Amino acid sequence: MEIFIDTANIDEIKQANNWGIIDGVTTNPSLVAKEKDKGKDFKAIVKEICEIVNGDVSAEVIATSYDEMVEEARVLSKVHKNVVVKIPLIPDGLKTVKTLAKEGIRANVTLCFSANQALLAAKAGAYIISPFVGRLDDIGHDGSEMVEEIREIYDNYDFKTKILFASVRHADHVKQAALLGADIATVPFKIIEQLYKHPLTDAGLKQFLDDWAKLGQKI
Ligand code: E4P
């Protein structure tokens, strides 16, 4: 399973990339708006991210009508070869995805909250579908069940659309993504850090080093 980082923060992207465990990046308008440098051109941010991480980088359109989404998607796709254009799961969005697929522009269909929506996105030719698991969990539903259903539907019909487990809220979501056969999980920086953490790892390492120190040797 690929692990993407879910952020527009350049420092976080650099740090996670240095650890060597991220395969790509997802951004969204809210994540971009959260960053300090509000004046910085969005396309410049996307280009900078693409130059740091050698993998898919999702950048979202702001328009909601077919003509404008197609236009924005064409602009974003020209920023770098690794850009995947994020398109919202609305009727005009899926029409846009179909047009983009014919042009060879890869789309990540975002804001997916049901298996039926994911089926339509795959039929439209989406490169990635992004089921927002955490936001469903937030309102008392089982977001992981949606991913399980999408996996089964895509496998039934051999759809090549990648399933990206999105809206990750905690480290256990990452495990669920892997167990359910998601192709990608996009993970906030704080949760990537938590993936490494285990108290027994820290305690065990301390014990090993303390015991070794008693030998007074170097390797
Ligand atoms: C996915 O690409 C989205 O950016 C993201 O996972 C949304 O997560 P949120 O529900 O924490 O905003």
mmCIF file of C-alpha atoms in Angstrom, residues 3 28 39 43 52 73 81 94 111 122 124 127 134 137 148 152 159 165 170 175 200 216:
data_model
loop_
_atom_site.group_PDB
_atom_site.id
_atom_site.type_symbol
_atom_site.label_atom_id
_atom_site.label_comp_id
_atom_site.label_asym_id
_atom_site.label_seq_id
_atom_site.Cartn_x
_atom_site.Cartn_y
_atom_site.Cartn_z
ATOM 1 C CA ILE A 3 1.379 6.075 1.879
ATOM 2 C CA ASN A 28 -7.131 20.207 -0.651
ATOM 3 C CA GLY A 39 -0.158 35.138 -0.847
ATOM 4 C CA LYS A 43 0.513 26.561 -8.755
ATOM 5 C CA ILE A 52 10.351 17.509 -3.245
ATOM 6 C CA ALA A 73 -7.626 20.806 -14.524
ATOM 7 C CA LYS A 81 3.945 15.518 -14.795
ATOM 8 C CA LEU A 94 -17.699 13.071 -13.219
ATOM 9 C CA LEU A 111 -15.417 13.794 -1.366
ATOM 10 C CA ALA A 122 -14.614 4.349 -11.747
ATOM 11 C CA ALA A 124 -16.074 7.822 -15.528
ATOM 12 C CA TYR A 127 -7.397 7.341 -11.682
ATOM 13 C CA GLY A 134 -12.938 9.784 9.010
ATOM 14 C CA ASP A 137 -16.926 7.957 11.268
ATOM 15 C CA GLU A 148 -14.510 -2.669 1.971
ATOM 16 C CA GLU A 152 -15.236 -5.645 -3.624
ATOM 17 C CA PHE A 159 -11.799 -1.475 -12.346
ATOM 18 C CA PHE A 165 -8.320 5.794 2.056
ATOM 19 C CA HIS A 170 -5.798 7.931 13.827
ATOM 20 C CA LYS A 175 -3.925 -0.433 9.528
ATOM 21 C CA LEU A 200 7.820 -1.359 23.943
ATOM 22 C CA GLY A 216 32.192 -0.490 27.501
#
